[in-house]
């Protein structure tokens, strides 16, 4: 009889626990999904309510603009330069002719990073001239200042035509433009610089 009572005493608590477990059900009225956030700078919302950021941006909502670790210059397009050498033809021997232009890229210390190695017979009047470096020009100091220099190829001494100053990356500009336009201080020399960024 004692054994029977003991078995009943053990059975009853087990029965109660079993009833409690089986009677519990999930509460479908509770929404445990995450709260969506607004993704900035072209970021796309993910299924877990985060943001997948475009290259160059970070943070939970893609609000942080990153500084590139390097840039590559893939093209420099000369859009404008002085058509004459103070009123004279750029080339006068053996006959008067337009400039044979080529470009060079240097840092502020005068160290050349790139020289085009070829020239183009060019008029400075509303014509563009593309210089495509192969391989592209690699720049690691994206916040540094550089000169684009323009020369006229001559038989003896090349004529200096003009130069302009540019910085590869400007954090005040929105986004990461693939092409930046730079003009010299007296508005006589203008280039489009095509860039690729690395972070």
mmCIF file of C-alpha atoms in Angstrom:
data_model
loop_
_atom_site.group_PDB
_atom_site.id
_atom_site.type_symbol
_atom_site.label_atom_id
_atom_site.label_comp_id
_atom_site.label_asym_id
_atom_site.label_seq_id
_atom_site.Cartn_x
_atom_site.Cartn_y
_atom_site.Cartn_z
ATOM 1 C CA UNK A 1 0.000 0.000 0.000
ATOM 2 C CA UNK A 2 2.863 2.373 0.839
ATOM 3 C CA UNK A 3 4.454 1.613 -2.509
ATOM 4 C CA UNK A 4 1.165 2.372 -4.253
ATOM 5 C CA UNK A 5 0.865 5.720 -2.454
ATOM 6 C CA UNK A 6 4.488 6.622 -3.288
ATOM 7 C CA UNK A 7 3.929 5.857 -6.971
ATOM 8 C CA UNK A 8 0.821 8.068 -6.951
ATOM 9 C CA UNK A 9 2.693 10.880 -5.243
ATOM 10 C CA UNK A 10 5.395 10.764 -7.938
ATOM 11 C CA UNK A 11 2.843 10.427 -10.749
ATOM 12 C CA UNK A 12 0.763 13.457 -9.738
ATOM 13 C CA UNK A 13 3.615 16.055 -9.987
ATOM 14 C CA UNK A 14 4.685 14.561 -13.307
ATOM 15 C CA UNK A 15 1.132 14.861 -14.579
ATOM 16 C CA UNK A 16 0.941 18.515 -13.499
ATOM 17 C CA UNK A 17 4.236 19.385 -15.229
ATOM 18 C CA UNK A 18 3.110 17.582 -18.365
ATOM 19 C CA UNK A 19 -0.183 19.495 -18.437
ATOM 20 C CA UNK A 20 1.636 22.818 -17.972
ATOM 21 C CA UNK A 21 4.072 22.109 -20.775
ATOM 22 C CA UNK A 22 1.440 20.950 -23.265
ATOM 23 C CA UNK A 23 -0.921 23.778 -22.394
ATOM 24 C CA UNK A 24 1.725 26.457 -23.196
ATOM 25 C CA UNK A 25 1.500 27.802 -26.723
ATOM 26 C CA UNK A 26 3.368 30.514 -28.605
ATOM 27 C CA UNK A 27 1.769 33.909 -28.422
ATOM 28 C CA UNK A 28 1.327 34.885 -32.071
ATOM 29 C CA UNK A 29 0.291 38.389 -31.082
ATOM 30 C CA UNK A 30 3.859 39.248 -29.986
ATOM 31 C CA UNK A 31 5.918 40.723 -32.850
ATOM 32 C CA UNK A 32 9.592 40.044 -32.183
ATOM 33 C CA UNK A 33 10.801 41.409 -35.555
ATOM 34 C CA UNK A 34 13.490 44.091 -35.498
ATOM 35 C CA UNK A 35 12.817 47.766 -35.910
ATOM 36 C CA UNK A 36 13.810 48.909 -39.417
ATOM 37 C CA UNK A 37 16.317 51.761 -39.714
ATOM 38 C CA UNK A 38 16.885 54.227 -42.516
ATOM 39 C CA UNK A 39 19.982 53.379 -44.542
ATOM 40 C CA UNK A 40 21.906 56.424 -45.782
ATOM 41 C CA UNK A 41 24.261 57.036 -48.728
ATOM 42 C CA UNK A 42 22.712 54.389 -50.946
ATOM 43 C CA UNK A 43 22.761 51.627 -48.327
ATOM 44 C CA UNK A 44 20.182 48.840 -48.671
ATOM 45 C CA UNK A 45 18.186 47.429 -45.770
ATOM 46 C CA UNK A 46 18.867 43.768 -44.941
ATOM 47 C CA UNK A 47 16.442 41.121 -43.657
ATOM 48 C CA UNK A 48 17.706 41.585 -40.100
ATOM 49 C CA UNK A 49 16.894 45.327 -40.293
ATOM 50 C CA UNK A 50 20.536 46.299 -40.705
ATOM 51 C CA UNK A 51 22.135 48.052 -43.675
ATOM 52 C CA UNK A 52 24.348 46.750 -46.470
ATOM 53 C CA UNK A 53 26.539 49.771 -47.244
ATOM 54 C CA UNK A 54 28.008 50.823 -50.560
ATOM 55 C CA UNK A 55 31.795 50.821 -50.865
ATOM 56 C CA UNK A 56 33.262 53.753 -49.003
ATOM 57 C CA UNK A 57 30.598 53.883 -46.286
ATOM 58 C CA UNK A 58 30.308 52.151 -42.914
ATOM 59 C CA UNK A 59 28.287 52.240 -39.690
ATOM 60 C CA UNK A 60 24.959 50.765 -38.654
ATOM 61 C CA UNK A 61 23.101 53.084 -41.058
ATOM 62 C CA UNK A 62 25.963 53.725 -43.540
ATOM 63 C CA UNK A 63 26.403 57.285 -42.289
ATOM 64 C CA UNK A 64 30.208 57.130 -41.966
ATOM 65 C CA UNK A 65 32.119 58.219 -45.066
ATOM 66 C CA UNK A 66 35.484 56.471 -45.212
ATOM 67 C CA UNK A 67 38.728 57.976 -46.520
ATOM 68 C CA UNK A 68 40.091 55.908 -49.421
ATOM 69 C CA UNK A 69 43.411 54.174 -48.808
ATOM 70 C CA UNK A 70 44.445 54.834 -52.415
ATOM 71 C CA UNK A 71 43.216 55.985 -55.808
ATOM 72 C CA UNK A 72 44.100 55.064 -59.353
ATOM 73 C CA UNK A 73 43.991 57.637 -62.128
ATOM 74 C CA UNK A 74 42.794 55.881 -65.258
ATOM 75 C CA UNK A 75 42.453 58.888 -67.568
ATOM 76 C CA UNK A 76 43.314 62.581 -67.739
ATOM 77 C CA UNK A 77 41.369 64.511 -70.329
ATOM 78 C CA UNK A 78 42.759 67.900 -71.321
ATOM 79 C CA UNK A 79 39.741 70.108 -71.978
ATOM 80 C CA UNK A 80 41.332 73.532 -72.273
ATOM 81 C CA UNK A 81 44.800 75.060 -72.553
ATOM 82 C CA UNK A 82 46.301 78.280 -73.987
ATOM 83 C CA UNK A 83 45.924 78.141 -77.767
ATOM 84 C CA UNK A 84 48.941 80.389 -78.306
ATOM 85 C CA UNK A 85 52.262 81.093 -76.646
ATOM 86 C CA UNK A 86 51.563 84.707 -75.639
ATOM 87 C CA UNK A 87 50.086 85.376 -79.074
ATOM 88 C CA UNK A 88 52.607 83.329 -81.044
ATOM 89 C CA UNK A 89 52.313 79.837 -82.461
ATOM 90 C CA UNK A 90 53.512 77.157 -80.098
ATOM 91 C CA UNK A 91 55.667 75.720 -82.855
ATOM 92 C CA UNK A 92 57.315 78.096 -85.310
ATOM 93 C CA UNK A 93 59.982 75.929 -86.991
ATOM 94 C CA UNK A 94 60.042 74.798 -89.713
ATOM 95 C CA UNK A 95 56.547 76.268 -90.026
ATOM 96 C CA UNK A 96 53.871 77.657 -87.745
ATOM 97 C CA UNK A 97 51.803 74.901 -86.126
ATOM 98 C CA UNK A 98 49.815 73.917 -83.064
ATOM 99 C CA UNK A 99 51.305 72.521 -79.880
ATOM 100 C CA UNK A 100 52.379 68.899 -79.589
ATOM 101 C CA UNK A 101 51.087 68.403 -76.064
ATOM 102 C CA UNK A 102 51.974 65.830 -73.435
ATOM 103 C CA UNK A 103 51.278 65.751 -69.704
ATOM 104 C CA UNK A 104 53.186 64.954 -66.554
ATOM 105 C CA UNK A 105 52.069 64.414 -62.964
ATOM 106 C CA UNK A 106 54.268 65.497 -60.070
ATOM 107 C CA UNK A 107 54.083 65.959 -56.315
ATOM 108 C CA UNK A 108 54.774 69.249 -54.551
ATOM 109 C CA UNK A 109 58.461 68.325 -54.204
ATOM 110 C CA UNK A 110 58.800 68.129 -57.975
ATOM 111 C CA UNK A 111 59.045 64.323 -58.123
ATOM 112 C CA UNK A 112 57.467 62.986 -61.295
ATOM 113 C CA UNK A 113 54.905 60.249 -60.786
ATOM 114 C CA UNK A 114 53.888 59.999 -64.422
ATOM 115 C CA UNK A 115 54.813 61.319 -67.870
ATOM 116 C CA UNK A 116 52.585 60.451 -70.791
ATOM 117 C CA UNK A 117 55.416 59.284 -73.056
ATOM 118 C CA UNK A 118 53.489 60.356 -76.147
ATOM 119 C CA UNK A 119 52.134 63.628 -77.486
ATOM 120 C CA UNK A 120 49.112 64.828 -79.414
ATOM 121 C CA UNK A 121 49.007 67.528 -82.067
ATOM 122 C CA UNK A 122 46.563 69.848 -80.377
ATOM 123 C CA UNK A 123 44.659 73.086 -80.627
ATOM 124 C CA UNK A 124 43.453 74.662 -77.399
ATOM 125 C CA UNK A 125 40.141 75.675 -78.918
ATOM 126 C CA UNK A 126 37.191 73.544 -77.765
ATOM 127 C CA UNK A 127 38.813 70.180 -78.403
ATOM 128 C CA UNK A 128 39.506 67.507 -75.785
ATOM 129 C CA UNK A 129 42.556 65.236 -75.635
ATOM 130 C CA UNK A 130 42.657 62.002 -73.654
ATOM 131 C CA UNK A 131 45.769 60.682 -71.947
ATOM 132 C CA UNK A 132 45.250 57.129 -70.654
ATOM 133 C CA UNK A 133 48.109 55.905 -68.444
ATOM 134 C CA UNK A 134 48.953 52.212 -68.779
ATOM 135 C CA UNK A 135 49.118 51.017 -66.078
ATOM 136 C CA UNK A 136 46.919 53.525 -64.215
ATOM 137 C CA UNK A 137 48.654 56.021 -61.925
ATOM 138 C CA UNK A 138 48.622 54.717 -58.354
ATOM 139 C CA UNK A 139 48.425 57.304 -55.537
ATOM 140 C CA UNK A 140 48.471 56.258 -51.882
ATOM 141 C CA UNK A 141 48.473 59.767 -50.373
ATOM 142 C CA UNK A 142 44.928 60.638 -51.429
ATOM 143 C CA UNK A 143 44.888 63.837 -49.366
ATOM 144 C CA UNK A 144 48.134 65.154 -50.842
ATOM 145 C CA UNK A 145 48.427 67.869 -53.478
ATOM 146 C CA UNK A 146 49.695 67.156 -56.989
ATOM 147 C CA UNK A 147 50.391 69.065 -60.194
ATOM 148 C CA UNK A 148 49.244 68.171 -63.679
ATOM 149 C CA UNK A 149 51.757 69.825 -65.991
ATOM 150 C CA UNK A 150 51.251 70.435 -69.706
ATOM 151 C CA UNK A 151 54.163 70.719 -72.149
ATOM 152 C CA UNK A 152 54.664 71.338 -75.859
ATOM 153 C CA UNK A 153 57.139 68.881 -77.357
ATOM 154 C CA UNK A 154 59.947 70.590 -79.268
ATOM 155 C CA UNK A 155 63.144 69.398 -80.938
ATOM 156 C CA UNK A 156 65.490 71.151 -78.510
ATOM 157 C CA UNK A 157 63.721 72.286 -75.346
ATOM 158 C CA UNK A 158 60.095 71.487 -74.591
ATOM 159 C CA UNK A 159 57.900 74.504 -73.895
ATOM 160 C CA UNK A 160 56.061 74.662 -70.599
ATOM 161 C CA UNK A 161 52.406 75.377 -71.384
ATOM 162 C CA UNK A 162 50.533 75.369 -68.075
ATOM 163 C CA UNK A 163 49.842 73.508 -64.841
ATOM 164 C CA UNK A 164 47.078 73.012 -62.325
ATOM 165 C CA UNK A 165 46.921 71.802 -58.741
ATOM 166 C CA UNK A 166 44.606 69.034 -57.568
ATOM 167 C CA UNK A 167 43.934 66.760 -54.593
ATOM 168 C CA UNK A 168 42.725 63.228 -55.466
ATOM 169 C CA UNK A 169 40.195 63.027 -52.623
ATOM 170 C CA UNK A 170 38.175 65.851 -51.109
ATOM 171 C CA UNK A 171 36.023 64.781 -48.145
ATOM 172 C CA UNK A 172 33.791 67.850 -48.533
ATOM 173 C CA UNK A 173 32.527 66.575 -51.893
ATOM 174 C CA UNK A 174 29.478 64.308 -51.766
ATOM 175 C CA UNK A 175 30.225 60.694 -52.549
ATOM 176 C CA UNK A 176 33.183 59.420 -54.522
ATOM 177 C CA UNK A 177 32.956 60.958 -57.997
ATOM 178 C CA UNK A 178 34.434 58.899 -60.819
ATOM 179 C CA UNK A 179 35.456 62.105 -62.607
ATOM 180 C CA UNK A 180 36.669 65.333 -61.028
ATOM 181 C CA UNK A 181 37.220 68.532 -63.000
ATOM 182 C CA UNK A 182 40.097 70.823 -62.064
ATOM 183 C CA UNK A 183 41.043 74.228 -63.486
ATOM 184 C CA UNK A 184 44.096 76.381 -62.851
ATOM 185 C CA UNK A 185 43.860 79.719 -61.062
ATOM 186 C CA UNK A 186 43.647 81.865 -64.200
ATOM 187 C CA UNK A 187 41.159 79.535 -65.922
ATOM 188 C CA UNK A 188 43.386 78.751 -68.904
ATOM 189 C CA UNK A 189 44.032 75.052 -68.259
ATOM 190 C CA UNK A 190 41.335 72.512 -67.384
ATOM 191 C CA UNK A 191 41.320 68.732 -67.027
ATOM 192 C CA UNK A 192 38.886 65.947 -66.202
ATOM 193 C CA UNK A 193 40.544 63.318 -63.999
ATOM 194 C CA UNK A 194 39.008 59.836 -63.936
ATOM 195 C CA UNK A 195 39.503 57.999 -60.636
ATOM 196 C CA UNK A 196 39.039 54.562 -59.087
ATOM 197 C CA UNK A 197 38.968 54.331 -55.283
ATOM 198 C CA UNK A 198 40.222 51.645 -52.909
ATOM 199 C CA UNK A 199 39.229 51.374 -49.218
#
